[in-house]
Coordinates of C-alpha atoms in Angstrom, one line a residue:
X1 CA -33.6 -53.3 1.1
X2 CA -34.5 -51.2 3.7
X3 CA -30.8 -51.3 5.5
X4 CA -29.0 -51.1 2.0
X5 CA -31.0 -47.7 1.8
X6 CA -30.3 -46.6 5.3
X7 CA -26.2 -47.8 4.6
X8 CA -26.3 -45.8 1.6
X9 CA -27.9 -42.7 3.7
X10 CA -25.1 -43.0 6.3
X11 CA -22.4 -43.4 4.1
X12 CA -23.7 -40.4 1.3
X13 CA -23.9 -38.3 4.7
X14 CA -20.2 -39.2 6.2
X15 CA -18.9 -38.7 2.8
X16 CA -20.6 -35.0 2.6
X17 CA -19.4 -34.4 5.9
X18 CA -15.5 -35.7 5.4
X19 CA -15.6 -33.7 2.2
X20 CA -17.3 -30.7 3.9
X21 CA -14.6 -30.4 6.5
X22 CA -12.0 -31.3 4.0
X23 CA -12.8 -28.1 2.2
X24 CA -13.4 -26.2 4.9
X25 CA -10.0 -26.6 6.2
X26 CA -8.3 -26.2 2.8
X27 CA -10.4 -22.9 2.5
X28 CA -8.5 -21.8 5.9
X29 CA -4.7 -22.5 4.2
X30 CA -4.4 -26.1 5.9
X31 CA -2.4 -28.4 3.9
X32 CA -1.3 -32.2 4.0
X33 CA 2.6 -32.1 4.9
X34 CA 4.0 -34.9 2.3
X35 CA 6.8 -35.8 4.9
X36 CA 5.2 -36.0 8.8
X37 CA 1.6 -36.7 6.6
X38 CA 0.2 -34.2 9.8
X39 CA -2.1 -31.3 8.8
X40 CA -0.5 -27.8 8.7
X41 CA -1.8 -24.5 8.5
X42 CA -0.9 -21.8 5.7
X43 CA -1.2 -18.6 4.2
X44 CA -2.3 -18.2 0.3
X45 CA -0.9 -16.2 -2.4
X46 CA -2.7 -15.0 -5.1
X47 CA -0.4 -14.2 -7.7
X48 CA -0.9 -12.0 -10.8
X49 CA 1.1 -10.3 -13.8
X50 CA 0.4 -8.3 -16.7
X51 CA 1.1 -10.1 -19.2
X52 CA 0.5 -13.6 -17.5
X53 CA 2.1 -17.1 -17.8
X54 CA 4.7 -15.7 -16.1
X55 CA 7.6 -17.6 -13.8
X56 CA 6.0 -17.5 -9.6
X57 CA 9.4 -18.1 -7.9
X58 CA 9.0 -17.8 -4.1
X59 CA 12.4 -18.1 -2.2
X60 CA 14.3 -19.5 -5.4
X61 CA 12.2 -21.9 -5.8
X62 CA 10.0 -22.2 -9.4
X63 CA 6.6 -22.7 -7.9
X64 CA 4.0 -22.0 -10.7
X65 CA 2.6 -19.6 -13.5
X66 CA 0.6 -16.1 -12.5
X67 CA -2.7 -15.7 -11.8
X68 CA -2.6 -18.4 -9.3
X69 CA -3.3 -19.6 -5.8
X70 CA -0.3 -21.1 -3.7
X71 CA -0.3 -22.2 -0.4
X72 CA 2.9 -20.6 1.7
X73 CA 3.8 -21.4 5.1
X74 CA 3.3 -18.3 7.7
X75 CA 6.3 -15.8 7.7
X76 CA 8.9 -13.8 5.4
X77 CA 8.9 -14.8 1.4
X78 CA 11.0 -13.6 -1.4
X79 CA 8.8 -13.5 -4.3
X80 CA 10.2 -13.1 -8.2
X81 CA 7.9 -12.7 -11.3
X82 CA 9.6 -13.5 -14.5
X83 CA 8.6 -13.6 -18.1
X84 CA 11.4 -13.7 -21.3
X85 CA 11.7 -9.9 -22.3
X86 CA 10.5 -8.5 -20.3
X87 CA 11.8 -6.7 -16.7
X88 CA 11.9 -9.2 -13.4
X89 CA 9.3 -8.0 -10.5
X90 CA 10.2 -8.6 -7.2
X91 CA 8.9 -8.3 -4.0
X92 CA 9.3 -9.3 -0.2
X93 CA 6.0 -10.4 1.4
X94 CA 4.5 -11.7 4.3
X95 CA 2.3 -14.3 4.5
X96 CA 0.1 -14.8 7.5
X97 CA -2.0 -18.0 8.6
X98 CA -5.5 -18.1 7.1
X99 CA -4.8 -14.8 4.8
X100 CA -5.2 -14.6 1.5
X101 CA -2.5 -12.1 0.3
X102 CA -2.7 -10.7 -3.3
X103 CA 0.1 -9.5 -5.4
X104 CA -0.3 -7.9 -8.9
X105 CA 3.0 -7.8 -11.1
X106 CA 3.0 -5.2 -13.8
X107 CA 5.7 -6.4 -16.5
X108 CA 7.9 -3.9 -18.1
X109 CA 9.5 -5.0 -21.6
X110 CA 13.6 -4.9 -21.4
X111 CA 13.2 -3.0 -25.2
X112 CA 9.9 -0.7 -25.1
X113 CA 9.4 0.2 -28.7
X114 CA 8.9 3.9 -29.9
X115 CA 6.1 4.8 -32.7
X116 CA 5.3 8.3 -33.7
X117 CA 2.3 10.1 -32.3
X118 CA 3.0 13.3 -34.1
X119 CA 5.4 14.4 -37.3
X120 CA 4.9 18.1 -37.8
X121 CA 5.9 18.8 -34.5
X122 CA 4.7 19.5 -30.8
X123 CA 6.0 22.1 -28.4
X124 CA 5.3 22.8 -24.7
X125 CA 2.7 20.2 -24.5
X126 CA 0.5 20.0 -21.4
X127 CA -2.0 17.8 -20.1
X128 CA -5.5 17.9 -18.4
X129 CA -6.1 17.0 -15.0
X130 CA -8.0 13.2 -16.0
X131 CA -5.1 12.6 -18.0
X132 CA -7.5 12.3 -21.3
X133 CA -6.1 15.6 -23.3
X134 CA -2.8 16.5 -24.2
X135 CA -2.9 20.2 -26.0
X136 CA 0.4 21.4 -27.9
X137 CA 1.7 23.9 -30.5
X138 CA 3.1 23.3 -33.4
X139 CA 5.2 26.3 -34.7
X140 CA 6.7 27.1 -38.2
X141 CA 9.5 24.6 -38.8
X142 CA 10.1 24.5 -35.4
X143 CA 13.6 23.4 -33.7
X144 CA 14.1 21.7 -30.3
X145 CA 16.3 25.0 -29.6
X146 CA 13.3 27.1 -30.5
X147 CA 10.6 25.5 -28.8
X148 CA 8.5 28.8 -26.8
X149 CA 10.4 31.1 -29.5
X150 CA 9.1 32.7 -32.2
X151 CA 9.9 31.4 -34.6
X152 CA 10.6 33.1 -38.1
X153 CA 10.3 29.9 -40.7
X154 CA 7.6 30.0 -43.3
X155 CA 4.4 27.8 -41.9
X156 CA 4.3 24.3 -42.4
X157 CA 2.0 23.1 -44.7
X158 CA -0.5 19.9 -44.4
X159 CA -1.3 17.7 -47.2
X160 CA -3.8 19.7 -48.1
X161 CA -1.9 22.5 -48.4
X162 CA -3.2 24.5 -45.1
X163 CA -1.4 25.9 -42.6
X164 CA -0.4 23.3 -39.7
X165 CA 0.7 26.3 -37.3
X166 CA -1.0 26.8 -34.3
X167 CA -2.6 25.2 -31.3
X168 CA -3.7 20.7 -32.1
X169 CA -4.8 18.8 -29.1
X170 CA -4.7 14.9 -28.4
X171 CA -7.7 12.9 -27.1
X172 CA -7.0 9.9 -25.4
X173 CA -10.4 8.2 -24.9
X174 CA -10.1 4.1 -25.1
X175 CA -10.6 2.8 -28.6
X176 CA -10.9 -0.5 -30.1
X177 CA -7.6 -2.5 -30.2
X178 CA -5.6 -1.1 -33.2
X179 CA -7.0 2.1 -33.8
X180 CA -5.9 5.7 -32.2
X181 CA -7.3 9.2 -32.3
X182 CA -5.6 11.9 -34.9
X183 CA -4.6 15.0 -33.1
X184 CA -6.6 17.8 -34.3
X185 CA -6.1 21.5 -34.8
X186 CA -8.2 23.8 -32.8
X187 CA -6.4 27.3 -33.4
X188 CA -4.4 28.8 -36.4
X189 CA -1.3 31.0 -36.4
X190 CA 1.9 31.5 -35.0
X191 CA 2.3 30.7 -31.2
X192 CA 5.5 32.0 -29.9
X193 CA 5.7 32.9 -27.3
X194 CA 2.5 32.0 -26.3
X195 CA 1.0 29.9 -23.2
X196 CA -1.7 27.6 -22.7
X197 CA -3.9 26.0 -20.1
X198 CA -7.2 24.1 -19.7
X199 CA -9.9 25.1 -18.2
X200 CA -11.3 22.8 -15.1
X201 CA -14.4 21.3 -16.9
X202 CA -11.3 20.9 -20.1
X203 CA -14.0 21.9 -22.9
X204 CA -12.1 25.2 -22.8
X205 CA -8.2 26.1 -23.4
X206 CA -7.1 29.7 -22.3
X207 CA -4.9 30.9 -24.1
X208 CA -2.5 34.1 -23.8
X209 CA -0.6 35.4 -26.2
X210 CA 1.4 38.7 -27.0
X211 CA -2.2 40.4 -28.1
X212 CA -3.8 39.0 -25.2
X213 CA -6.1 36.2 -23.8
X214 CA -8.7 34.1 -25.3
X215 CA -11.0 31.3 -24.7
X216 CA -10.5 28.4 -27.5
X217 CA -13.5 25.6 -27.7
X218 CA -11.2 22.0 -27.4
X219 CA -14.5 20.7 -29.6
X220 CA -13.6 22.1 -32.8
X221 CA -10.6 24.4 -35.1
X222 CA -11.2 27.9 -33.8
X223 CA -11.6 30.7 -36.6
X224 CA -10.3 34.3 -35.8
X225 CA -13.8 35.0 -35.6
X226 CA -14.2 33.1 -32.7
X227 CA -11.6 34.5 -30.8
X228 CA -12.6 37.0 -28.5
X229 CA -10.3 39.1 -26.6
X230 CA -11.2 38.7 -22.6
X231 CA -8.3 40.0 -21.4
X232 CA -10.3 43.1 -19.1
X233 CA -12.5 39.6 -18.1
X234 CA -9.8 37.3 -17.0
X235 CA -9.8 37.9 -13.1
X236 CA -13.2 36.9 -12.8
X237 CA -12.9 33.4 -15.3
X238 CA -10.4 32.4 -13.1
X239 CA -11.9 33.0 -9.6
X240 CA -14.6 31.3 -11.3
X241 CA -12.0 28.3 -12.5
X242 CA -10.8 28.4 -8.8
X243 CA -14.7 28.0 -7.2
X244 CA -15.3 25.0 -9.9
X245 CA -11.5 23.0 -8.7
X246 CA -12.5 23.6 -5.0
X247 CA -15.8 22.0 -5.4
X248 CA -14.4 19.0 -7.1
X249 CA -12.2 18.7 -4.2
X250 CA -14.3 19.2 -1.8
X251 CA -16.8 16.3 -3.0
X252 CA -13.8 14.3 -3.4
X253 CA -13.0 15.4 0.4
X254 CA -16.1 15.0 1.7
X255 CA -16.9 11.1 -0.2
X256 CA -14.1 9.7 1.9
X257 CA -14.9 8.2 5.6
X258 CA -14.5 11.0 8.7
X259 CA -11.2 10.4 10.0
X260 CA -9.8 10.4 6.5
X261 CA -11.4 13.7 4.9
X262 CA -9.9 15.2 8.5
X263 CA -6.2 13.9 7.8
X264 CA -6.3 14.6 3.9
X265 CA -7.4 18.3 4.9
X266 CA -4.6 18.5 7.9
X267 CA -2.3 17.2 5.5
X268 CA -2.8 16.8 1.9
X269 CA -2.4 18.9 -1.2
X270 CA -2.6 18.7 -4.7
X271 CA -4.6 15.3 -3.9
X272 CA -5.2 12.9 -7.1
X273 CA -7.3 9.9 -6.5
X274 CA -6.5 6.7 -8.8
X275 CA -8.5 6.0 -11.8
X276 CA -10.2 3.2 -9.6
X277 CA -10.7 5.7 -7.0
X278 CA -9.1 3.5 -3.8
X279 CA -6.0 5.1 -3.4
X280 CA -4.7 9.0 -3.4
X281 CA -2.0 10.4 -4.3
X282 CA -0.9 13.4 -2.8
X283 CA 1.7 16.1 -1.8
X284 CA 2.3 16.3 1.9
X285 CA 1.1 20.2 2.7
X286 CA 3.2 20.0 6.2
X287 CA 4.8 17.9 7.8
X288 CA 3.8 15.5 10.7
X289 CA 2.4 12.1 11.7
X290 CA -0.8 10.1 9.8
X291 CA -2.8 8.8 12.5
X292 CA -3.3 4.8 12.1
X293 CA -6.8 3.4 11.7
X294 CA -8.0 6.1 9.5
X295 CA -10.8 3.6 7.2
X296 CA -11.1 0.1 8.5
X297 CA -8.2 -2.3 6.9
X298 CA -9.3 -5.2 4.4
X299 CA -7.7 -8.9 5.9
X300 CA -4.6 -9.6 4.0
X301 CA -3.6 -5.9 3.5
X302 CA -0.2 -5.3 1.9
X303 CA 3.2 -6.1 3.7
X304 CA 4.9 -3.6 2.6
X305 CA 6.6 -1.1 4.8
X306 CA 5.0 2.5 5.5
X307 CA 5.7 6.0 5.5
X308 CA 3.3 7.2 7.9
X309 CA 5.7 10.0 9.2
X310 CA 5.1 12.8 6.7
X311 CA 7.8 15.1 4.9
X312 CA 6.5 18.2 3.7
X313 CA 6.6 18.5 -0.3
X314 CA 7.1 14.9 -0.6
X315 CA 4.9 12.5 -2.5
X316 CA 2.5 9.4 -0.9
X317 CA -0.1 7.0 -2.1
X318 CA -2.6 6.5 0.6
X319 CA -4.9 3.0 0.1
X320 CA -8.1 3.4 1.0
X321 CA -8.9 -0.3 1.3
X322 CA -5.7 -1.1 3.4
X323 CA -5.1 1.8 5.8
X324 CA -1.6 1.8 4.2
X325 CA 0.4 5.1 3.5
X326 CA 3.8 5.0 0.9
X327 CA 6.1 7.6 -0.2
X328 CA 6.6 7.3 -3.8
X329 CA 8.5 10.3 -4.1
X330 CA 10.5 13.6 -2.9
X331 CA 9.3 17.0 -3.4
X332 CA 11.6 17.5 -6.5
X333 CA 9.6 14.5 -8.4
X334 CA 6.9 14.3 -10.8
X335 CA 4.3 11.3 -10.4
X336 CA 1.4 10.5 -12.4
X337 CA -1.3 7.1 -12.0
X338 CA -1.1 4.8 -14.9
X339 CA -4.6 3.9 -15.5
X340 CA -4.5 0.4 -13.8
X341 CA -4.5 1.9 -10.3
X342 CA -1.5 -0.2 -9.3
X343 CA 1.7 1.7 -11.2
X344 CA 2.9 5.3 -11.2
X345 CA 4.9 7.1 -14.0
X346 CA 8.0 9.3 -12.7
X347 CA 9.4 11.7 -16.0
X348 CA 13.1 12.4 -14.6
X349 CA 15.9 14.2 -16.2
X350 CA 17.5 11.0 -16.8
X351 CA 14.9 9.0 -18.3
X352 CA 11.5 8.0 -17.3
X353 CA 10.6 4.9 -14.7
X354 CA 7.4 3.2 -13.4
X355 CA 7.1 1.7 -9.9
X356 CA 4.3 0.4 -8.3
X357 CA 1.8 2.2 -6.0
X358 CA 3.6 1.5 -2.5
X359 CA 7.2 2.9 -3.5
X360 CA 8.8 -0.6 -4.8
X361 CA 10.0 -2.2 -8.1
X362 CA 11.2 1.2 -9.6
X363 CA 11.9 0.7 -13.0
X364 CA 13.6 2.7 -15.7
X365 CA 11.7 2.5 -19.0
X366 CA 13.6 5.4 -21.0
X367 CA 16.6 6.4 -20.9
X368 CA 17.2 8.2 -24.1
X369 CA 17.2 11.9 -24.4
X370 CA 13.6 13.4 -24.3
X371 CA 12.0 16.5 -23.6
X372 CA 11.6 16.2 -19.4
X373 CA 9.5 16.7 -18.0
X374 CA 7.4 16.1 -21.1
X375 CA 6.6 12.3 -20.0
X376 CA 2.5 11.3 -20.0
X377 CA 0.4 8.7 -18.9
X378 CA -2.1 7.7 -21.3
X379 CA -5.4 6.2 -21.1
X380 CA -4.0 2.8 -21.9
X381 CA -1.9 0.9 -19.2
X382 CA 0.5 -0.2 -21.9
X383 CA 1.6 2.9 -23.3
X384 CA 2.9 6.1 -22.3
X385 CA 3.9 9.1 -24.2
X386 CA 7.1 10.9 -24.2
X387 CA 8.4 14.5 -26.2
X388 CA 11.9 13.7 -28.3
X389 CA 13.4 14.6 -31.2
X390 CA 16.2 11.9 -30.4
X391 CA 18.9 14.2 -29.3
X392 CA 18.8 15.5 -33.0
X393 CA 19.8 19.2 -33.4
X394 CA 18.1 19.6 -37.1
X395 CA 15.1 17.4 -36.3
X396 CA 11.8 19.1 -34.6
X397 CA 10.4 17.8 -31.2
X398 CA 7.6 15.4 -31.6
X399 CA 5.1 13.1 -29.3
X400 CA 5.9 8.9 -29.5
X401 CA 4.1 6.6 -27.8
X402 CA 6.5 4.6 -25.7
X403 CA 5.1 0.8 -25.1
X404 CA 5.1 -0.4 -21.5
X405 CA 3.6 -4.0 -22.8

C-alpha cells in the first residue's frame, strides 16, 4: 500500500510538473510544429473588432473570429478584419517572439443610415471642448443660403404654438440604449447675425449680438429678464475664461511624466487628451524632432510606423503607454477623438472619414453634401452627427445622427 501511495505521489507530481512546463512554454508563444513535431517559438495576436464575429485573415489565410488569441510566427503579417456590411480593416503588423501584440478593429458600415436630430432647423452650430454640448440657432424659416443672415420670415412656431426662434442646445450625456436627449431652448428671438461661444466650465454660453453681449445659463430657457448686457464687462470675463483654460492645461501638463510635460510644452498646442486619457492629440506649435523614450514603452507596443519628426501646424496622436508618436493630419484638417480612444473623426469638404489613432485605415463615412465643417463626435462610439439639408435649396439645414455601427 505504502508504494502504491508513494507511485501515485511520484506520478501526481511529474504530471504537475509536465503540465506546469507545458503551460509555461505555451504562455511564452511556443507551439507544437504539426510537420517536423519540434517545438517552435511564436508571437500572439490578440485580435478584436467592434462589432465582433468578425473574419481574422492573416496573410490570406482565414484564421479565426475576433476577439481572439492566435499564435503567429516572428516577423511581417498582413492582417484583414472582415464582417458582411460593413467596411474591411486592415493592417500590417509585426509580430515579435514572446509578445503579445493587440489589435482593435473598429467596423465601419458600407451604408451608415441617417436619422434626424433636429426638424426646425440648426444654424452655425458649435461644440464644447468635452464634446458633450452642441449649442445652435434656429432662425425664422431659415434657408441653407441664409444661415448667419437675418432673416426676415415670420418665426416658427412649436406645437405649442411658441416661438422656436432663438438659441437650443444638445446634450449628449450617455443614456440607456434607445432613448436620446431633446434639444432644448435656452434663449428667444431672432439671432442673425449673431455669435455664440461657451464658456470654459460650459454652464455658460456668451453670446454677442447686434445690441451687444450677454451671458445665457445652458441650464435652463433664458427670459429677457435674465439677460444682462456685459458688454463694458467683457475684457475682464474673458481674461478670466483665459486664467480657468490655462489651469486645465496646466494640470493636464503637469499629470504627465517629466520628459513628456517638457516635449508637450516645447512642442504642443491646442493639446486634447483621449476620453481614456492615454493618448494626446495635438497641433505641432514648431517644428522639430520628439525625443525617443519620453514615458517608459509597454512590451508589445504598436508596429506601426512613426512621425517623430514634427511639422509645424500638423496634427499627431502621441500614446502614452507606447512611446509612439503619429501624424493623423496636416494643418488644413479638422480631427476630433471618438469616444473609444482608438478612432478619430476628420469633417472634410468632401465628406467625412474616421481612421484609427496612429494615421491608418482612413475611411470615408459620408460623402453626401453636408454643412463642413459641421461634422461631430458624439458621446456614443457609434454615431456621429453631421449638419445637411441634402443639397436641397428650399429645405432648412438640420442636425442627423449619422450611424458608424
Amino acid at each position: 500500500m505504502t508504494k502504491v501511495r508513494l507511485l501515485i505521489l511520484l506520478l501526481t507530481f511529474a504530471f504537475l510538473g509536465v503540465f506546469g512546463t507545458a503551460t509555461i512554454y505555451y504562455a511564452q508563444g511556443y507551439r507544437l510544429n504539426n510537420e517536423s513535431l519540434t517545438l517552435s517559438q511564436k508571437g500572439l495576436l490578440v485580435a478584436n473588432s467592434e462589432p465582433n464575429g468578425a473574419e481574422v485573415i492573416v496573410d490570406g489565410e482565414l484564421k479565426t473570429a475576433t476577439n481572439n488569441t492566435i499564435a503567429l510566427d516572428p516577423g511581417n503579417h498582413d492582417i484583414i478584419i472582415q464582417k458582411e456590411g460593413f467596411i474591411p480593416w486592415s493592417k500590417k503588423i509585426v509580430i515579435a517572439e514572446e509578445e503579445v501584440t493587440q489589435i482593435n478593429a473598429f467596423l465601419l458600415p458600407v451604408a451608415p443610415s441617417l436619422s434626424a436630430l433636429t426638424l426646425s432647423g440648426a444654424s452655425n452650430p458649435i461644440i464644447n471642448t468635452e464634446m458633450t454640448k452642441i449649442a445652435f440657432a434656429v432662425f425664422p424659416e431659415t434657408l441653407p443660403a441664409q444661415a448667419g443672415a437675418s432673416p426676415s420670415a415670420t418665426p416658427i412656431p412649436n406645437s405649442n404654438g411658441k416661438d422656436k426662434s432663438g438659441l437650443w442646445i444638445f446634450e449628449m450625456n450617455n443614456l440607456p440604449l434607445g432613448f436620446n436627449r431633446e434639444p432644448r431652448q435656452i434663449t428667444s428671438g431672432d439671432l442673425g447675425g449673431a455669435s455664440w461661444e461657451f464658456s470654459p466650465d460650459n454652464t455658460q454660453i456668451l453670446l454677442t449680438t447686434k445690441t451687444g453681449s450677454f451671458l445665457v445659463d445652458t441650464a435652463k430657457l433664458n427670459t429677457s429678464s435674465d439677460l444682462v448686457n456685459i458688454a463694458s464687462s467683457l475684457p475682464t470675463i474673458r481674461k478670466e475664461w483665459q486664467k480657468d483654460k490655462d489651469r486645465k492645461l496646466e494640470s493636464q501638463l503637469t499629470s504627465f511624466p517629466e520628459k513628456l510635460d517638457t516635449a508637450m510644452r516645447k512642442f504642443a498646442k491646442d493639446i486634447n487628451l483621449s476620453p481614456d486619457a492615454n493618448k494626446i492629440l495635438y497641433t505641432a506649435s514648431v517644428s522639430g524632432t520628439l525625443d525617443n523614450g519620453l514615458v517608459v514603452p509597454l512590451p508589445g507596443a504598436s508596429t506601426q510606423v512613426e512621425s517623430r519628426q514634427l511639422e509645424e501646424g500638423n496634427k499627431y496622436v502621441y500614446d502614452t503607454k507606447e512611446d509612439k508618436n503619429f501624424v493623423v493630419g496636416t494643418k488644413e484638417d479638422i480631427i476630433y477623438w471618438l469616444p473609444n480612444s482608438l478612432n478619430l473623426l476628420n469633417p472634410q469638404t468632401n465628406g467625412v472619414s474616421v481612421l484609427d489613432y496612429d494615421g491608418t485605415n482612413k475611411k470615408v463615412v459620408f460623402t453626401g453634401n453636408y454643412q463642413f465643417p459641421h461634422a461631430y463626435p458624439s458621446s456614443s462610439t457609434g454615431r456621429a452627427i453631421i449638419l445637411t439639408s441634402f443639397g436641397s435649396a428650399t429645405s432648412p439645414l438640420n442636425l442627423y445622427w449619422l450611424s458608424l455601427k
